[in-house]
Amino acid sequence: MLTGTALFLSSILTLAAIYAVIALALNLEAGVDGLWDLGVVSFVAVGAYTYTMLTVSPASAGQSYIMGFGLPMWVGVLAAGIAGSIVAFLIGKPTLKLKNEYFLITTFAFAEVIRQILTNERWLSNGVAGVYNLAQPFKTYFTPSVYPYILLLLLVIIVFIVYVVVHRLTYSTFGRSLKALRENEPLALTAGIRPDRFHIRAFVIAGFFAGTAGAFYVWYSTVITPSLFTSDITFFVWMAIVIGGLANNKGAIVGSVIFVLAGESLRFLDLGSGFAVRMASMKIAILGLILIAILKWRPQGILPEKKVKFSNSSKNS
């Protein structure tokens, strides 16, 4: 029983680590830069499919998808990030000129367009059937009972690396420029900060990390279908960064862990089959109540953004 519980917990934490990577990406563009994006799942989907199409074997009888080059996994991860960046650039170039709710609606629409393409263009991605039994990194070196912990450790290391990179970007000159645009764009313009250049850079960087998260999601699920990449992922990640604390990178990770633990731990409850089905349908409502409770207690999230203070000497310099 203990072993089964430990394996289940490791699976939940692995999923939380993947969400943490997406949350860090979204936190950079939404929390630091103030770009309220409702289409981050599109980068995840493109990254996941790019990784799969490059690393999987050629399509067999009854399957239909492009490429299938059988390339190394790390090549696939890098390509997934690059693909996410390219899509972010193509989406961001026309949409970043829009403001507020118009940007929200447009990014959400783009995400749905991409999902519909993956669903209906069978030649591209095998359509709704998807691709199954995908390989996981280093799995052949470990026993099935040990491997889930290895995958968790690998993703924890990846989360740490992404956190360090995003944290340094946040507190660099680039990050301070993004915050200046977020707080007062007209004033930032007078300081020579061009919104078009900085917004597109933040959007592309976020697309890169979200794209790599798509590859990690393939590692976790070993299957890829369009139904995995619905708008639920976007809303879940938004809830995670709001719970953790918008614009706080540690908060993005904490919020992801809390959110996934709260959602997936419902499976531990010993319920009858009928009530379990109803509980699954109530999952979103339960998570919403958790969000409301946390925000009532901590309106700025569990770890609010730390305001950077400058000394008088740095102000005068």
PDB file of N, CA and C in Angstrom, residues 153-251:
ATOM      1  N   LEU A 153      12.808  13.028 -10.562  1.00  0.00           N
ATOM      2  CA  LEU A 153      14.077  13.708 -10.275  1.00  0.00           C
ATOM      3  C   LEU A 153      14.538  14.508 -11.486  1.00  0.00           C
ATOM      4  N   LEU A 154      14.432  13.907 -12.670  1.00  0.00           N
ATOM      5  CA  LEU A 154      14.841  14.590 -13.900  1.00  0.00           C
ATOM      6  C   LEU A 154      14.041  15.879 -14.103  1.00  0.00           C
ATOM      7  N   LEU A 155      12.741  15.818 -13.885  1.00  0.00           N
ATOM      8  CA  LEU A 155      11.911  16.991 -14.097  1.00  0.00           C
ATOM      9  C   LEU A 155      12.107  18.043 -13.002  1.00  0.00           C
ATOM     10  N   VAL A 156      12.416  17.614 -11.794  1.00  0.00           N
ATOM     11  CA  VAL A 156      12.737  18.579 -10.732  1.00  0.00           C
ATOM     12  C   VAL A 156      13.991  19.364 -11.109  1.00  0.00           C
ATOM     13  N   ILE A 157      14.980  18.677 -11.670  1.00  0.00           N
ATOM     14  CA  ILE A 157      16.207  19.352 -12.127  1.00  0.00           C
ATOM     15  C   ILE A 157      15.881  20.343 -13.234  1.00  0.00           C
ATOM     16  N   ILE A 158      15.013  19.940 -14.157  1.00  0.00           N
ATOM     17  CA  ILE A 158      14.624  20.823 -15.262  1.00  0.00           C
ATOM     18  C   ILE A 158      13.887  22.049 -14.731  1.00  0.00           C
ATOM     19  N   VAL A 159      12.977  21.850 -13.768  1.00  0.00           N
ATOM     20  CA  VAL A 159      12.258  22.982 -13.180  1.00  0.00           C
ATOM     21  C   VAL A 159      13.246  23.960 -12.541  1.00  0.00           C
ATOM     22  N   PHE A 160      14.241  23.430 -11.858  1.00  0.00           N
ATOM     23  CA  PHE A 160      15.244  24.289 -11.221  1.00  0.00           C
ATOM     24  C   PHE A 160      16.000  25.115 -12.264  1.00  0.00           C
ATOM     25  N   ILE A 161      16.379  24.477 -13.372  1.00  0.00           N
ATOM     26  CA  ILE A 161      17.108  25.189 -14.429  1.00  0.00           C
ATOM     27  C   ILE A 161      16.237  26.287 -15.036  1.00  0.00           C
ATOM     28  N   VAL A 162      14.979  25.940 -15.338  1.00  0.00           N
ATOM     29  CA  VAL A 162      14.061  26.940 -15.917  1.00  0.00           C
ATOM     30  C   VAL A 162      13.837  28.076 -14.930  1.00  0.00           C
ATOM     31  N   TYR A 163      13.694  27.737 -13.651  1.00  0.00           N
ATOM     32  CA  TYR A 163      13.493  28.769 -12.632  1.00  0.00           C
ATOM     33  C   TYR A 163      14.673  29.736 -12.599  1.00  0.00           C
ATOM     34  N   VAL A 164      15.895  29.203 -12.620  1.00  0.00           N
ATOM     35  CA  VAL A 164      17.083  30.060 -12.564  1.00  0.00           C
ATOM     36  C   VAL A 164      17.119  31.007 -13.764  1.00  0.00           C
ATOM     37  N   VAL A 165      16.839  30.462 -14.946  1.00  0.00           N
ATOM     38  CA  VAL A 165      16.873  31.290 -16.162  1.00  0.00           C
ATOM     39  C   VAL A 165      15.802  32.378 -16.101  1.00  0.00           C
ATOM     40  N   VAL A 166      14.567  31.998 -15.770  1.00  0.00           N
ATOM     41  CA  VAL A 166      13.470  32.970 -15.732  1.00  0.00           C
ATOM     42  C   VAL A 166      13.692  33.986 -14.615  1.00  0.00           C
ATOM     43  N   HIS A 167      14.220  33.528 -13.481  1.00  0.00           N
ATOM     44  CA  HIS A 167      14.482  34.442 -12.360  1.00  0.00           C
ATOM     45  C   HIS A 167      15.514  35.499 -12.752  1.00  0.00           C
ATOM     46  N   ARG A 168      16.560  35.057 -13.452  1.00  0.00           N
ATOM     47  CA  ARG A 168      17.582  36.029 -13.877  1.00  0.00           C
ATOM     48  C   ARG A 168      17.025  36.996 -14.910  1.00  0.00           C
ATOM     49  N   LEU A 169      16.191  36.495 -15.794  1.00  0.00           N
ATOM     50  CA  LEU A 169      15.556  37.383 -16.774  1.00  0.00           C
ATOM     51  C   LEU A 169      14.662  38.404 -16.067  1.00  0.00           C
ATOM     52  N   THR A 170      13.952  37.944 -15.046  1.00  0.00           N
ATOM     53  CA  THR A 170      13.022  38.822 -14.331  1.00  0.00           C
ATOM     54  C   THR A 170      13.739  39.986 -13.677  1.00  0.00           C
ATOM     55  N   TYR A 171      14.931  39.733 -13.131  1.00  0.00           N
ATOM     56  CA  TYR A 171      15.638  40.779 -12.397  1.00  0.00           C
ATOM     57  C   TYR A 171      16.782  41.389 -13.199  1.00  0.00           C
ATOM     58  N   SER A 172      16.799  41.116 -14.499  1.00  0.00           N
ATOM     59  CA  SER A 172      17.774  41.740 -15.380  1.00  0.00           C
ATOM     60  C   SER A 172      17.224  43.077 -15.881  1.00  0.00           C
ATOM     61  N   THR A 173      18.027  43.779 -16.669  1.00  0.00           N
ATOM     62  CA  THR A 173      17.558  45.016 -17.285  1.00  0.00           C
ATOM     63  C   THR A 173      16.336  44.752 -18.158  1.00  0.00           C
ATOM     64  N   PHE A 174      16.339  43.613 -18.827  1.00  0.00           N
ATOM     65  CA  PHE A 174      15.207  43.210 -19.661  1.00  0.00           C
ATOM     66  C   PHE A 174      13.942  43.066 -18.810  1.00  0.00           C
ATOM     67  N   GLY A 175      14.063  42.379 -17.685  1.00  0.00           N
ATOM     68  CA  GLY A 175      12.914  42.179 -16.813  1.00  0.00           C
ATOM     69  C   GLY A 175      12.400  43.479 -16.226  1.00  0.00           C
ATOM     70  N   ARG A 176      13.308  44.372 -15.841  1.00  0.00           N
ATOM     71  CA  ARG A 176      12.888  45.668 -15.292  1.00  0.00           C
ATOM     72  C   ARG A 176      12.171  46.501 -16.359  1.00  0.00           C
ATOM     73  N   SER A 177      12.601  46.350 -17.607  1.00  0.00           N
ATOM     74  CA  SER A 177      11.929  47.059 -18.700  1.00  0.00           C
ATOM     75  C   SER A 177      10.514  46.521 -18.893  1.00  0.00           C
ATOM     76  N   LEU A 178      10.359  45.195 -18.778  1.00  0.00           N
ATOM     77  CA  LEU A 178       9.021  44.601 -18.895  1.00  0.00           C
ATOM     78  C   LEU A 178       8.108  45.112 -17.789  1.00  0.00           C
ATOM     79  N   LYS A 179       8.636  45.189 -16.572  1.00  0.00           N
ATOM     80  CA  LYS A 179       7.824  45.674 -15.461  1.00  0.00           C
ATOM     81  C   LYS A 179       7.465  47.144 -15.640  1.00  0.00           C
ATOM     82  N   ALA A 180       8.384  47.905 -16.224  1.00  0.00           N
ATOM     83  CA  ALA A 180       8.095  49.314 -16.488  1.00  0.00           C
ATOM     84  C   ALA A 180       6.940  49.443 -17.486  1.00  0.00           C
ATOM     85  N   LEU A 181       6.947  48.608 -18.504  1.00  0.00           N
ATOM     86  CA  LEU A 181       5.850  48.612 -19.473  1.00  0.00           C
ATOM     87  C   LEU A 181       4.545  48.179 -18.824  1.00  0.00           C
ATOM     88  N   ARG A 182       4.627  47.210 -17.943  1.00  0.00           N
ATOM     89  CA  ARG A 182       3.436  46.724 -17.256  1.00  0.00           C
ATOM     90  C   ARG A 182       2.826  47.800 -16.370  1.00  0.00           C
ATOM     91  N   GLU A 183       3.668  48.532 -15.662  1.00  0.00           N
ATOM     92  CA  GLU A 183       3.175  49.505 -14.694  1.00  0.00           C
ATOM     93  C   GLU A 183       2.709  50.799 -15.361  1.00  0.00           C
ATOM     94  N   ASN A 184       3.470  51.266 -16.345  1.00  0.00           N
ATOM     95  CA  ASN A 184       3.134  52.554 -16.966  1.00  0.00           C
ATOM     96  C   ASN A 184       3.793  52.618 -18.339  1.00  0.00           C
ATOM     97  N   GLU A 185       3.084  52.148 -19.353  1.00  0.00           N
ATOM     98  CA  GLU A 185       3.670  52.082 -20.692  1.00  0.00           C
ATOM     99  C   GLU A 185       4.024  53.457 -21.252  1.00  0.00           C
ATOM    100  N   PRO A 186       3.164  54.482 -21.134  1.00  0.00           N
ATOM    101  CA  PRO A 186       3.547  55.812 -21.657  1.00  0.00           C
ATOM    102  C   PRO A 186       4.828  56.345 -21.019  1.00  0.00           C
ATOM    103  N   LEU A 187       4.978  56.136 -19.702  1.00  0.00           N
ATOM    104  CA  LEU A 187       6.185  56.605 -19.028  1.00  0.00           C
ATOM    105  C   LEU A 187       7.402  55.803 -19.490  1.00  0.00           C
ATOM    106  N   ALA A 188       7.215  54.482 -19.693  1.00  0.00           N
ATOM    107  CA  ALA A 188       8.315  53.658 -20.182  1.00  0.00           C
ATOM    108  C   ALA A 188       8.759  54.094 -21.572  1.00  0.00           C
ATOM    109  N   LEU A 189       7.807  54.527 -22.383  1.00  0.00           N
ATOM    110  CA  LEU A 189       8.134  55.011 -23.726  1.00  0.00           C
ATOM    111  C   LEU A 189       9.060  56.225 -23.656  1.00  0.00           C
ATOM    112  N   THR A 190       8.823  57.100 -22.694  1.00  0.00           N
ATOM    113  CA  THR A 190       9.669  58.282 -22.563  1.00  0.00           C
ATOM    114  C   THR A 190      11.095  57.915 -22.155  1.00  0.00           C
ATOM    115  N   ALA A 191      11.249  56.734 -21.549  1.00  0.00           N
ATOM    116  CA  ALA A 191      12.575  56.260 -21.147  1.00  0.00           C
ATOM    117  C   ALA A 191      13.257  55.477 -22.270  1.00  0.00           C
ATOM    118  N   GLY A 192      12.604  55.397 -23.435  1.00  0.00           N
ATOM    119  CA  GLY A 192      13.205  54.720 -24.582  1.00  0.00           C
ATOM    120  C   GLY A 192      12.931  53.239 -24.648  1.00  0.00           C
ATOM    121  N   ILE A 193      11.983  52.752 -23.864  1.00  0.00           N
ATOM    122  CA  ILE A 193      11.630  51.320 -23.879  1.00  0.00           C
ATOM    123  C   ILE A 193      10.533  51.110 -24.917  1.00  0.00           C
ATOM    124  N   ARG A 194      10.837  50.378 -25.976  1.00  0.00           N
ATOM    125  CA  ARG A 194       9.879  50.174 -27.052  1.00  0.00           C
ATOM    126  C   ARG A 194       9.003  48.955 -26.757  1.00  0.00           C
ATOM    127  N   PRO A 195       7.707  49.145 -26.580  1.00  0.00           N
ATOM    128  CA  PRO A 195       6.818  48.034 -26.223  1.00  0.00           C
ATOM    129  C   PRO A 195       6.839  46.898 -27.228  1.00  0.00           C
ATOM    130  N   ASP A 196       6.858  47.187 -28.522  1.00  0.00           N
ATOM    131  CA  ASP A 196       6.801  46.133 -29.526  1.00  0.00           C
ATOM    132  C   ASP A 196       7.973  45.186 -29.416  1.00  0.00           C
ATOM    133  N   ARG A 197       9.166  45.724 -29.203  1.00  0.00           N
ATOM    134  CA  ARG A 197      10.362  44.880 -29.113  1.00  0.00           C
ATOM    135  C   ARG A 197      10.366  44.038 -27.841  1.00  0.00           C
ATOM    136  N   PHE A 198      10.042  44.642 -26.713  1.00  0.00           N
ATOM    137  CA  PHE A 198      10.123  43.924 -25.436  1.00  0.00           C
ATOM    138  C   PHE A 198       8.986  42.923 -25.286  1.00  0.00           C
ATOM    139  N   HIS A 199       7.792  43.267 -25.718  1.00  0.00           N
ATOM    140  CA  HIS A 199       6.669  42.337 -25.619  1.00  0.00           C
ATOM    141  C   HIS A 199       6.909  41.080 -26.470  1.00  0.00           C
ATOM    142  N   ILE A 200       7.394  41.266 -27.673  1.00  0.00           N
ATOM    143  CA  ILE A 200       7.590  40.111 -28.548  1.00  0.00           C
ATOM    144  C   ILE A 200       8.708  39.219 -28.013  1.00  0.00           C
ATOM    145  N   ARG A 201       9.722  39.808 -27.420  1.00  0.00           N
ATOM    146  CA  ARG A 201      10.795  38.993 -26.830  1.00  0.00           C
ATOM    147  C   ARG A 201      10.269  38.157 -25.676  1.00  0.00           C
ATOM    148  N   ALA A 202       9.491  38.777 -24.793  1.00  0.00           N
ATOM    149  CA  ALA A 202       8.928  38.029 -23.662  1.00  0.00           C
ATOM    150  C   ALA A 202       8.006  36.921 -24.161  1.00  0.00           C
ATOM    151  N   PHE A 203       7.217  37.223 -25.175  1.00  0.00           N
ATOM    152  CA  PHE A 203       6.279  36.255 -25.733  1.00  0.00           C
ATOM    153  C   PHE A 203       7.015  35.070 -26.346  1.00  0.00           C
ATOM    154  N   VAL A 204       8.086  35.342 -27.064  1.00  0.00           N
ATOM    155  CA  VAL A 204       8.864  34.279 -27.714  1.00  0.00           C
ATOM    156  C   VAL A 204       9.586  33.422 -26.680  1.00  0.00           C
ATOM    157  N   ILE A 205      10.154  34.060 -25.658  1.00  0.00           N
ATOM    158  CA  ILE A 205      10.831  33.289 -24.602  1.00  0.00           C
ATOM    159  C   ILE A 205       9.839  32.389 -23.879  1.00  0.00           C
ATOM    160  N   ALA A 206       8.664  32.927 -23.567  1.00  0.00           N
ATOM    161  CA  ALA A 206       7.620  32.117 -22.932  1.00  0.00           C
ATOM    162  C   ALA A 206       7.215  30.962 -23.838  1.00  0.00           C
ATOM    163  N   GLY A 207       7.120  31.229 -25.144  1.00  0.00           N
ATOM    164  CA  GLY A 207       6.795  30.168 -26.098  1.00  0.00           C
ATOM    165  C   GLY A 207       7.832  29.066 -26.107  1.00  0.00           C
ATOM    166  N   PHE A 208       9.098  29.433 -25.952  1.00  0.00           N
ATOM    167  CA  PHE A 208      10.169  28.426 -25.924  1.00  0.00           C
ATOM    168  C   PHE A 208      10.004  27.488 -24.735  1.00  0.00           C
ATOM    169  N   PHE A 209       9.832  28.049 -23.536  1.00  0.00           N
ATOM    170  CA  PHE A 209       9.721  27.202 -22.349  1.00  0.00           C
ATOM    171  C   PHE A 209       8.432  26.392 -22.346  1.00  0.00           C
ATOM    172  N   ALA A 210       7.334  26.990 -22.803  1.00  0.00           N
ATOM    173  CA  ALA A 210       6.077  26.239 -22.886  1.00  0.00           C
ATOM    174  C   ALA A 210       6.188  25.117 -23.916  1.00  0.00           C
ATOM    175  N   GLY A 211       6.925  25.357 -25.002  1.00  0.00           N
ATOM    176  CA  GLY A 211       7.143  24.309 -26.000  1.00  0.00           C
ATOM    177  C   GLY A 211       7.922  23.135 -25.442  1.00  0.00           C
ATOM    178  N   THR A 212       8.972  23.426 -24.672  1.00  0.00           N
ATOM    179  CA  THR A 212       9.726  22.334 -24.052  1.00  0.00           C
ATOM    180  C   THR A 212       8.859  21.569 -23.054  1.00  0.00           C
ATOM    181  N   ALA A 213       7.963  22.281 -22.370  1.00  0.00           N
ATOM    182  CA  ALA A 213       7.050  21.613 -21.432  1.00  0.00           C
ATOM    183  C   ALA A 213       6.170  20.615 -22.167  1.00  0.00           C
ATOM    184  N   GLY A 214       5.834  20.909 -23.430  1.00  0.00           N
ATOM    185  CA  GLY A 214       5.079  19.952 -24.230  1.00  0.00           C
ATOM    186  C   GLY A 214       5.829  18.653 -24.406  1.00  0.00           C
ATOM    187  N   ALA A 215       7.140  18.751 -24.635  1.00  0.00           N
ATOM    188  CA  ALA A 215       7.965  17.544 -24.751  1.00  0.00           C
ATOM    189  C   ALA A 215       7.977  16.769 -23.435  1.00  0.00           C
ATOM    190  N   PHE A 216       8.078  17.479 -22.316  1.00  0.00           N
ATOM    191  CA  PHE A 216       8.084  16.822 -21.010  1.00  0.00           C
ATOM    192  C   PHE A 216       6.744  16.136 -20.738  1.00  0.00           C
ATOM    193  N   TYR A 217       5.669  16.747 -21.242  1.00  0.00           N
ATOM    194  CA  TYR A 217       4.345  16.143 -21.060  1.00  0.00           C
ATOM    195  C   TYR A 217       4.249  14.819 -21.819  1.00  0.00           C
ATOM    196  N   VAL A 218       4.913  14.743 -22.960  1.00  0.00           N
ATOM    197  CA  VAL A 218       4.964  13.478 -23.706  1.00  0.00           C
ATOM    198  C   VAL A 218       5.731  12.439 -22.902  1.00  0.00           C
ATOM    199  N   TRP A 219       6.819  12.842 -22.258  1.00  0.00           N
ATOM    200  CA  TRP A 219       7.544  11.910 -21.391  1.00  0.00           C
ATOM    201  C   TRP A 219       6.618  11.340 -20.323  1.00  0.00           C
ATOM    202  N   TYR A 220       5.810  12.200 -19.769  1.00  0.00           N
ATOM    203  CA  TYR A 220       4.938  11.797 -18.659  1.00  0.00           C
ATOM    204  C   TYR A 220       3.805  10.891 -19.130  1.00  0.00           C
ATOM    205  N   SER A 221       3.139  11.261 -20.208  1.00  0.00           N
ATOM    206  CA  SER A 221       1.917  10.561 -20.620  1.00  0.00           C
ATOM    207  C   SER A 221       2.182   9.386 -21.560  1.00  0.00           C
ATOM    208  N   THR A 222       3.308   9.416 -22.290  1.00  0.00           N
ATOM    209  CA  THR A 222       3.670   8.410 -23.304  1.00  0.00           C
ATOM    210  C   THR A 222       2.616   8.296 -24.406  1.00  0.00           C
ATOM    211  N   VAL A 223       1.774   9.290 -24.530  1.00  0.00           N
ATOM    212  CA  VAL A 223       0.739   9.307 -25.570  1.00  0.00           C
ATOM    213  C   VAL A 223       0.479  10.761 -25.931  1.00  0.00           C
ATOM    214  N   ILE A 224       0.079  10.988 -27.181  1.00  0.00           N
ATOM    215  CA  ILE A 224      -0.229  12.342 -27.591  1.00  0.00           C
ATOM    216  C   ILE A 224      -1.460  12.335 -28.478  1.00  0.00           C
ATOM    217  N   THR A 225      -2.477  13.077 -28.067  1.00  0.00           N
ATOM    218  CA  THR A 225      -3.703  13.261 -28.846  1.00  0.00           C
ATOM    219  C   THR A 225      -4.133  14.720 -28.712  1.00  0.00           C
ATOM    220  N   PRO A 226      -4.864  15.263 -29.677  1.00  0.00           N
ATOM    221  CA  PRO A 226      -5.308  16.661 -29.572  1.00  0.00           C
ATOM    222  C   PRO A 226      -6.153  16.937 -28.331  1.00  0.00           C
ATOM    223  N   SER A 227      -6.865  15.923 -27.839  1.00  0.00           N
ATOM    224  CA  SER A 227      -7.744  16.129 -26.686  1.00  0.00           C
ATOM    225  C   SER A 227      -6.976  16.443 -25.405  1.00  0.00           C
ATOM    226  N   LEU A 228      -5.677  16.195 -25.403  1.00  0.00           N
ATOM    227  CA  LEU A 228      -4.867  16.504 -24.223  1.00  0.00           C
ATOM    228  C   LEU A 228      -4.600  17.994 -24.090  1.00  0.00           C
ATOM    229  N   PHE A 229      -4.785  18.741 -25.170  1.00  0.00           N
ATOM    230  CA  PHE A 229      -4.353  20.142 -25.189  1.00  0.00           C
ATOM    231  C   PHE A 229      -5.543  21.088 -25.361  1.00  0.00           C
ATOM    232  N   THR A 230      -6.465  20.978 -24.446  1.00  0.00           N
ATOM    233  CA  THR A 230      -7.629  21.855 -24.444  1.00  0.00           C
ATOM    234  C   THR A 230      -7.311  23.130 -23.657  1.00  0.00           C
ATOM    235  N   SER A 231      -8.265  24.056 -23.674  1.00  0.00           N
ATOM    236  CA  SER A 231      -8.083  25.316 -22.941  1.00  0.00           C
ATOM    237  C   SER A 231      -8.017  25.105 -21.438  1.00  0.00           C
ATOM    238  N   ASP A 232      -8.378  23.909 -20.968  1.00  0.00           N
ATOM    239  CA  ASP A 232      -8.290  23.628 -19.531  1.00  0.00           C
ATOM    240  C   ASP A 232      -6.866  23.844 -19.026  1.00  0.00           C
ATOM    241  N   ILE A 233      -5.875  23.447 -19.833  1.00  0.00           N
ATOM    242  CA  ILE A 233      -4.483  23.600 -19.405  1.00  0.00           C
ATOM    243  C   ILE A 233      -4.170  25.072 -19.157  1.00  0.00           C
ATOM    244  N   THR A 234      -4.594  25.932 -20.068  1.00  0.00           N
ATOM    245  CA  THR A 234      -4.363  27.374 -19.903  1.00  0.00           C
ATOM    246  C   THR A 234      -4.987  27.880 -18.615  1.00  0.00           C
ATOM    247  N   PHE A 235      -6.250  27.511 -18.378  1.00  0.00           N
ATOM    248  CA  PHE A 235      -6.933  27.994 -17.180  1.00  0.00           C
ATOM    249  C   PHE A 235      -6.307  27.411 -15.916  1.00  0.00           C
ATOM    250  N   PHE A 236      -5.882  26.136 -15.965  1.00  0.00           N
ATOM    251  CA  PHE A 236      -5.242  25.523 -14.806  1.00  0.00           C
ATOM    252  C   PHE A 236      -3.942  26.243 -14.459  1.00  0.00           C
ATOM    253  N   VAL A 237      -3.144  26.565 -15.472  1.00  0.00           N
ATOM    254  CA  VAL A 237      -1.868  27.244 -15.227  1.00  0.00           C
ATOM    255  C   VAL A 237      -2.111  28.661 -14.705  1.00  0.00           C
ATOM    256  N   TRP A 238      -3.129  29.323 -15.244  1.00  0.00           N
ATOM    257  CA  TRP A 238      -3.478  30.641 -14.720  1.00  0.00           C
ATOM    258  C   TRP A 238      -3.850  30.562 -13.241  1.00  0.00           C
ATOM    259  N   MET A 239      -4.639  29.550 -12.894  1.00  0.00           N
ATOM    260  CA  MET A 239      -5.014  29.384 -11.492  1.00  0.00           C
ATOM    261  C   MET A 239      -3.782  29.147 -10.633  1.00  0.00           C
ATOM    262  N   ALA A 240      -2.830  28.387 -11.159  1.00  0.00           N
ATOM    263  CA  ALA A 240      -1.620  28.079 -10.398  1.00  0.00           C
ATOM    264  C   ALA A 240      -0.811  29.336 -10.101  1.00  0.00           C
ATOM    265  N   ILE A 241      -0.619  30.206 -11.114  1.00  0.00           N
ATOM    266  CA  ILE A 241       0.205  31.389 -10.865  1.00  0.00           C
ATOM    267  C   ILE A 241      -0.539  32.420 -10.025  1.00  0.00           C
ATOM    268  N   VAL A 242      -1.866  32.449 -10.104  1.00  0.00           N
ATOM    269  CA  VAL A 242      -2.633  33.351  -9.241  1.00  0.00           C
ATOM    270  C   VAL A 242      -2.580  32.872  -7.799  1.00  0.00           C
ATOM    271  N   ILE A 243      -2.703  31.553  -7.612  1.00  0.00           N
ATOM    272  CA  ILE A 243      -2.601  30.992  -6.265  1.00  0.00           C
ATOM    273  C   ILE A 243      -1.220  31.257  -5.679  1.00  0.00           C
ATOM    274  N   GLY A 244      -0.186  30.994  -6.471  1.00  0.00           N
ATOM    275  CA  GLY A 244       1.175  31.153  -5.972  1.00  0.00           C
ATOM    276  C   GLY A 244       1.572  32.600  -5.764  1.00  0.00           C
ATOM    277  N   GLY A 245       1.100  33.475  -6.630  1.00  0.00           N
ATOM    278  CA  GLY A 245       1.472  34.890  -6.552  1.00  0.00           C
ATOM    279  C   GLY A 245       1.950  35.371  -7.902  1.00  0.00           C
ATOM    280  N   LEU A 246       1.157  36.170  -8.573  1.00  0.00           N
ATOM    281  CA  LEU A 246       1.473  36.667  -9.900  1.00  0.00           C
ATOM    282  C   LEU A 246       2.771  37.473  -9.871  1.00  0.00           C
ATOM    283  N   ALA A 247       3.646  37.194 -10.854  1.00  0.00           N
ATOM    284  CA  ALA A 247       4.947  37.850 -11.019  1.00  0.00           C
ATOM    285  C   ALA A 247       5.993  37.369 -10.027  1.00  0.00           C
ATOM    286  N   ASN A 248       5.689  36.340  -9.240  1.00  0.00           N
ATOM    287  CA  ASN A 248       6.675  35.743  -8.340  1.00  0.00           C
ATOM    288  C   ASN A 248       7.009  34.343  -8.875  1.00  0.00           C
ATOM    289  N   ASN A 249       8.247  34.116  -9.252  1.00  0.00           N
ATOM    290  CA  ASN A 249       8.625  32.849  -9.880  1.00  0.00           C
ATOM    291  C   ASN A 249       8.545  31.672  -8.911  1.00  0.00           C
ATOM    292  N   LYS A 250       8.917  31.903  -7.663  1.00  0.00           N
ATOM    293  CA  LYS A 250       8.743  30.850  -6.660  1.00  0.00           C
ATOM    294  C   LYS A 250       7.259  30.557  -6.471  1.00  0.00           C
ATOM    295  N   GLY A 251       6.457  31.592  -6.517  1.00  0.00           N
ATOM    296  CA  GLY A 251       5.018  31.409  -6.386  1.00  0.00           C
ATOM    297  C   GLY A 251       4.441  30.573  -7.509  1.00  0.00           C
TER     298      GLY A 251
END
